[in-house]
Tab-separated table of C-alpha atoms in Angstrom:
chain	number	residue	atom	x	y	z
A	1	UNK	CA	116.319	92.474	80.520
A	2	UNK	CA	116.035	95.611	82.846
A	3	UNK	CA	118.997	95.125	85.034
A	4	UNK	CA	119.913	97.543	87.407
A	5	UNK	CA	123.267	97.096	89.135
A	6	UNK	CA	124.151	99.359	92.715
A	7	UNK	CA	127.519	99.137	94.411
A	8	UNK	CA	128.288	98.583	96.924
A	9	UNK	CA	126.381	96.551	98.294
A	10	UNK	CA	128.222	97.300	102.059
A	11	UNK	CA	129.681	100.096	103.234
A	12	UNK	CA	130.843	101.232	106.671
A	13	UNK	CA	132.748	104.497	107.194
A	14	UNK	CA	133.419	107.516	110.122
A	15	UNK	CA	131.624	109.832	111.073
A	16	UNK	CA	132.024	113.173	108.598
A	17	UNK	CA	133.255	111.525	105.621
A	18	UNK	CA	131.230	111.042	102.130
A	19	UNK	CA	130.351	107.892	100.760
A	20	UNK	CA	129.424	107.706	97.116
A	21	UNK	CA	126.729	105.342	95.564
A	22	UNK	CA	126.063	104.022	92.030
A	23	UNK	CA	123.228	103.077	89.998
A	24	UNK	CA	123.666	101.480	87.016
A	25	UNK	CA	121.108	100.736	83.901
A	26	UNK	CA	123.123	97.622	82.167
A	27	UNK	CA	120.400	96.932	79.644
A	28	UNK	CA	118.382	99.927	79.090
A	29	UNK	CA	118.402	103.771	79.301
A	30	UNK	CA	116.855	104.673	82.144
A	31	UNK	CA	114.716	107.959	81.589
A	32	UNK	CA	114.267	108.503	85.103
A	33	UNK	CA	116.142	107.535	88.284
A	34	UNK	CA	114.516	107.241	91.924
A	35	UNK	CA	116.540	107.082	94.951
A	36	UNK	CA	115.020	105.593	98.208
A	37	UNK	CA	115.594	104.417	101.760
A	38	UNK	CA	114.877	102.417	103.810
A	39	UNK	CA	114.904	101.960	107.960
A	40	UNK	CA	114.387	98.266	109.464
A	41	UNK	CA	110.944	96.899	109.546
A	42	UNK	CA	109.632	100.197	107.171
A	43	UNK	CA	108.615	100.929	104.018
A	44	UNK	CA	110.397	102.847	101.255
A	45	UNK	CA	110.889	106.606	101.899
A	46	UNK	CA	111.626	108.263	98.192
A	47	UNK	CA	114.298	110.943	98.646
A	48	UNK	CA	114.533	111.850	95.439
A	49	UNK	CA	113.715	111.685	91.979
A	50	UNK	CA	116.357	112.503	89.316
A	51	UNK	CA	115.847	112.816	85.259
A	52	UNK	CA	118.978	112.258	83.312
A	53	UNK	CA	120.805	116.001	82.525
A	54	UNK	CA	118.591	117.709	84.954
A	55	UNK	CA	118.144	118.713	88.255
A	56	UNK	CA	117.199	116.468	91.137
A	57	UNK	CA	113.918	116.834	92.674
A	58	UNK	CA	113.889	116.180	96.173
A	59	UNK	CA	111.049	115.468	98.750
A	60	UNK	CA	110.206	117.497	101.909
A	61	UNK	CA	112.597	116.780	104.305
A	62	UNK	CA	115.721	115.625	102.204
A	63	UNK	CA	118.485	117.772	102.567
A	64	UNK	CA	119.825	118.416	98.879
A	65	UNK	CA	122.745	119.575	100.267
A	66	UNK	CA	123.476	116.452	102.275
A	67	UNK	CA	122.306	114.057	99.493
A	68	UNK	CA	123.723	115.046	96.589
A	69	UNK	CA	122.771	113.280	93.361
A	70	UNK	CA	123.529	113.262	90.058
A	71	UNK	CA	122.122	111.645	86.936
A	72	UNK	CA	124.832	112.147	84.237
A	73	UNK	CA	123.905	109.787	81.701
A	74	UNK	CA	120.634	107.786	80.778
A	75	UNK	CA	122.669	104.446	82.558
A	76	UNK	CA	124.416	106.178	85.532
A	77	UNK	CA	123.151	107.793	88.796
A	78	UNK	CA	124.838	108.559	91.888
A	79	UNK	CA	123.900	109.478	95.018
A	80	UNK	CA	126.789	111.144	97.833
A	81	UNK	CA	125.983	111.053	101.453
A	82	UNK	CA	128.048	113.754	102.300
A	83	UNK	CA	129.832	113.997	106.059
A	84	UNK	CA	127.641	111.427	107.570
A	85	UNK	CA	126.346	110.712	110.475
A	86	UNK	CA	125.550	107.697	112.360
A	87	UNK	CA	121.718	108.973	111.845
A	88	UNK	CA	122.253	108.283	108.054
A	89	UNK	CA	123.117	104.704	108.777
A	90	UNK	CA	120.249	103.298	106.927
A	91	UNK	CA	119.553	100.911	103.270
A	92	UNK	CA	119.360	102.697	100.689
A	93	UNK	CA	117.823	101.259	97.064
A	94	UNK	CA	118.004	102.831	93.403
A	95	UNK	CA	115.249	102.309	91.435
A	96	UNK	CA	115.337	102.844	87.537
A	97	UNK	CA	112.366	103.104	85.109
A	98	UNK	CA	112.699	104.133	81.456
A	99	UNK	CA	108.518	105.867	81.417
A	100	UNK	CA	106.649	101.977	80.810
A	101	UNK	CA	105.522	99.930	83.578
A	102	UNK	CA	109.047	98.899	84.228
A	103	UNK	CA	110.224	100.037	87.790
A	104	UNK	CA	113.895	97.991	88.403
A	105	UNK	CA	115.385	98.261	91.553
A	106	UNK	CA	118.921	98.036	92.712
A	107	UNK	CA	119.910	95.441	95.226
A	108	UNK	CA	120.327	98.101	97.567
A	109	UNK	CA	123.244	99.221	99.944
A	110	UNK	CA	123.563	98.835	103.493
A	111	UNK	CA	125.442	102.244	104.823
A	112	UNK	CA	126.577	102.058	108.512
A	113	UNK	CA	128.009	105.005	110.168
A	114	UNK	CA	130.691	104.927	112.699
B	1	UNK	CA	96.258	113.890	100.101
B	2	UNK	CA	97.862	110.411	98.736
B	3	UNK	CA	97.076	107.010	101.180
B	4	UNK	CA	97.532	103.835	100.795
B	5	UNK	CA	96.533	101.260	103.094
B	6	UNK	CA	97.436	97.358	103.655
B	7	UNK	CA	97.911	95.771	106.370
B	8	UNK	CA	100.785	95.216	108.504
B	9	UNK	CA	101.129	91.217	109.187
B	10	UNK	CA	99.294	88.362	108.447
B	11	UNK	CA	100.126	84.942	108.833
B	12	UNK	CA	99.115	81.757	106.737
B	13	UNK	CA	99.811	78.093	106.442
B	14	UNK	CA	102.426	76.378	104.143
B	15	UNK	CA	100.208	75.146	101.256
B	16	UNK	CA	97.237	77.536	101.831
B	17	UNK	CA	95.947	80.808	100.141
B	18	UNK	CA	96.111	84.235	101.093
B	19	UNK	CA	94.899	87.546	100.257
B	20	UNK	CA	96.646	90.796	101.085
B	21	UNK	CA	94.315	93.856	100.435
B	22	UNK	CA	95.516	97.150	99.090
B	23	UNK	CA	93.604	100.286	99.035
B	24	UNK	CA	94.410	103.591	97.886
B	25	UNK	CA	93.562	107.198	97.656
B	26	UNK	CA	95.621	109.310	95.810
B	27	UNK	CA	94.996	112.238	93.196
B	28	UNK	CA	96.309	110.592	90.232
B	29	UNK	CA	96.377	106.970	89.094
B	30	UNK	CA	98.287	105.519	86.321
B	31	UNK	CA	98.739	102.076	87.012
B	32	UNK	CA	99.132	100.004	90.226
B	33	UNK	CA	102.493	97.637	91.257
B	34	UNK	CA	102.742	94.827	94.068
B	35	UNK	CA	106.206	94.417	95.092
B	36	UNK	CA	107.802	91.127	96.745
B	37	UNK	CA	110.413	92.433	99.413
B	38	UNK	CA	112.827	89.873	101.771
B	39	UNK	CA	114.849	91.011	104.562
B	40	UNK	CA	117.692	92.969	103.628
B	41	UNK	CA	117.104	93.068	100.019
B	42	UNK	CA	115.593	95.478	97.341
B	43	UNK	CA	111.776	94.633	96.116
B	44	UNK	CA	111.614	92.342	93.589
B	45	UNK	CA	108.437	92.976	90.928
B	46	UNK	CA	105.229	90.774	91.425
B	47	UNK	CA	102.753	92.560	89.398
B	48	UNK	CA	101.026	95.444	87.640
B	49	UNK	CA	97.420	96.217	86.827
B	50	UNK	CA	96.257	99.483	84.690
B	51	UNK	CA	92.643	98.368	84.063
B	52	UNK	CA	90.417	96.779	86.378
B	53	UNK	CA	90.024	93.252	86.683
B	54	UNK	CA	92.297	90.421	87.345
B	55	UNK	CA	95.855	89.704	86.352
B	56	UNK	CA	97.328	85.774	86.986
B	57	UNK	CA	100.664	84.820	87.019
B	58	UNK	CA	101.194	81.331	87.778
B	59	UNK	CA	100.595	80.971	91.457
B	60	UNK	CA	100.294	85.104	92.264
B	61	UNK	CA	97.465	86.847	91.450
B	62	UNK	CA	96.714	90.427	91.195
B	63	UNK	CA	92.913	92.394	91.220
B	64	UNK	CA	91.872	95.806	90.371
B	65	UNK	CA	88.375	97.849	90.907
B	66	UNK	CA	89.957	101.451	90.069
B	67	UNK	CA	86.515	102.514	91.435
B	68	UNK	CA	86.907	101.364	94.750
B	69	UNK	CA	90.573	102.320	95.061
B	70	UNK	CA	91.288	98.237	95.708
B	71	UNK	CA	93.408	95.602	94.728
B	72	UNK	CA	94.406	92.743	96.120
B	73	UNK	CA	97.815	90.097	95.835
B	74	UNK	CA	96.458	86.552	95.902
B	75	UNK	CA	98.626	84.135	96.626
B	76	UNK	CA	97.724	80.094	96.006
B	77	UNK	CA	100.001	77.178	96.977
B	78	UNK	CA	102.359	79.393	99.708
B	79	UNK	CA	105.625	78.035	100.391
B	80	UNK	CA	108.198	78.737	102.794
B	81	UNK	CA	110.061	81.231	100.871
B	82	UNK	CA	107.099	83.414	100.598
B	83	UNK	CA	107.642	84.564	103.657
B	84	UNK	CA	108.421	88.189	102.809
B	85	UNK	CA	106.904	91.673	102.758
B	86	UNK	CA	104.446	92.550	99.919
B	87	UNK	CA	104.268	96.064	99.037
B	88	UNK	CA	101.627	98.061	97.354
B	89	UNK	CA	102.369	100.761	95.102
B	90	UNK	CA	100.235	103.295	93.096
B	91	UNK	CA	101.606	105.498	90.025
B	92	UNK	CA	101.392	108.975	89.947
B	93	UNK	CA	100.205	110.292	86.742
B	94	UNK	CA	101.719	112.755	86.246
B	95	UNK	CA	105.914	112.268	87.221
B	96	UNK	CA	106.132	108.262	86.984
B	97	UNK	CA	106.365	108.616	90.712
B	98	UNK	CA	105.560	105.469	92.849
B	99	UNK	CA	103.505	106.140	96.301
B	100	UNK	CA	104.141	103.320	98.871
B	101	UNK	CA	102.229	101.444	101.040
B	102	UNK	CA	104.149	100.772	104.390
B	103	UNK	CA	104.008	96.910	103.200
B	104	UNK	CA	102.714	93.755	104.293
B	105	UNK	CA	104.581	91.255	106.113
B	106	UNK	CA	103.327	87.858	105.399
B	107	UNK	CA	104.599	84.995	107.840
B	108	UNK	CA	103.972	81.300	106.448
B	109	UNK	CA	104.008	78.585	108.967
B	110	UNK	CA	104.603	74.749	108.071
């Protein structure tokens, strides 16, 4: 159990276009939703934290205008990279927890920038 | 403010033991995670301690003194495909939030 499904997986697009990913709960409603990335040889870096029906709460730094999310349901969160930049070229990882000390990640997607 | 420390690489022999240290300062605690993470993919769960002492799971390992902000990831047996990074993570009481350590990289030679 605790499956957590992110598409895609890959995605490469210009420069000022929007690229939607999704985060998926398959087998359990997820209470909250985090959203991370990720540069090469670093740790996570949370962006965001997002409670189904409410608000997302950003960290310092994240532009909520730029990284839009939104947590409709308790199994669906999306985050929009909107008119990126190759500086947003980066992995980024859902991660899905319904309040236990279950924390499910997505397998993560790889967003290049062109 | 929140830290956690571990450090950045160790290396270790195919069929040895190793220890990767975490320790933590952070204003809340509500329960402590150690992460498996291979190149290019998301972190795969390990193991989670809430009260101190020691938590075994076949050939990983997991320690907590909540006084002394410390754990540790033992690891018995290593094989090849343990070669990964091993991240540390402390709960935030308050918003289910995980703090990160920057990770461990742990290289296993034959």
């Amino acid at each position: 159990g605790a499956v957590v499904s992110q598409h895609p997986s890959r995605v490469i697009c210009k420069s000022g276009t929007s690229v939607k990913i999704e985060c998926r709960s398959l087998d359990f409603q997820a209470t909250t939703m985090f959203w991370y990335r990720q540069f090469p040889k670093q740790s996570l870096m949370l962006m965001a934290t997002s409670n189904e029906g409410s608000k997302a709460t950003y960290e310092q730094g994240v532009e909520k205008d730029k990284f839009l999310i939104n947590h409709a349901s308790l199994t669906l969160s999306t985050l929009t990279v909107t008119s990126a930049h190759p500086e947003d070229s980066s992995f980024y990882i859902c991660s899905a927890t319904r309040g236990e000390s279950v924390y499910t990640f997505g397998s993560g997607t790889r967003l290049t920038v062109v | 403010g929140q830290n956690i420390d571990q450090p950045t690489e160790m290396t270790a022999t195919e069929g040895a033991i190793v220890q990767i240290n975490c320790t933590y300062q952070t204003s809340g605690f509500n329960g402590l995670f150690w992460y498996q993470q291979h190149a290019g993919e998301a972190p795969t769960f390990l193991s989670y301690n809430v009260l101190d002492g020691l938590e075994e799971k076949g050939r990983f390992s997991s320690f907590l003194s909540r006084s002394k902000g410390y754990s540790y990831l033992l690891l018995k047996e290593l094989q090849m495909k343990d070669s990964a990074s091993y991240l540390c993570a402390v709960r935030d009481r308050s918003n289910y939030q995980l703090i990160w350590g920057a990770g461990t990289k742990l290289i296993i030679k034959p």
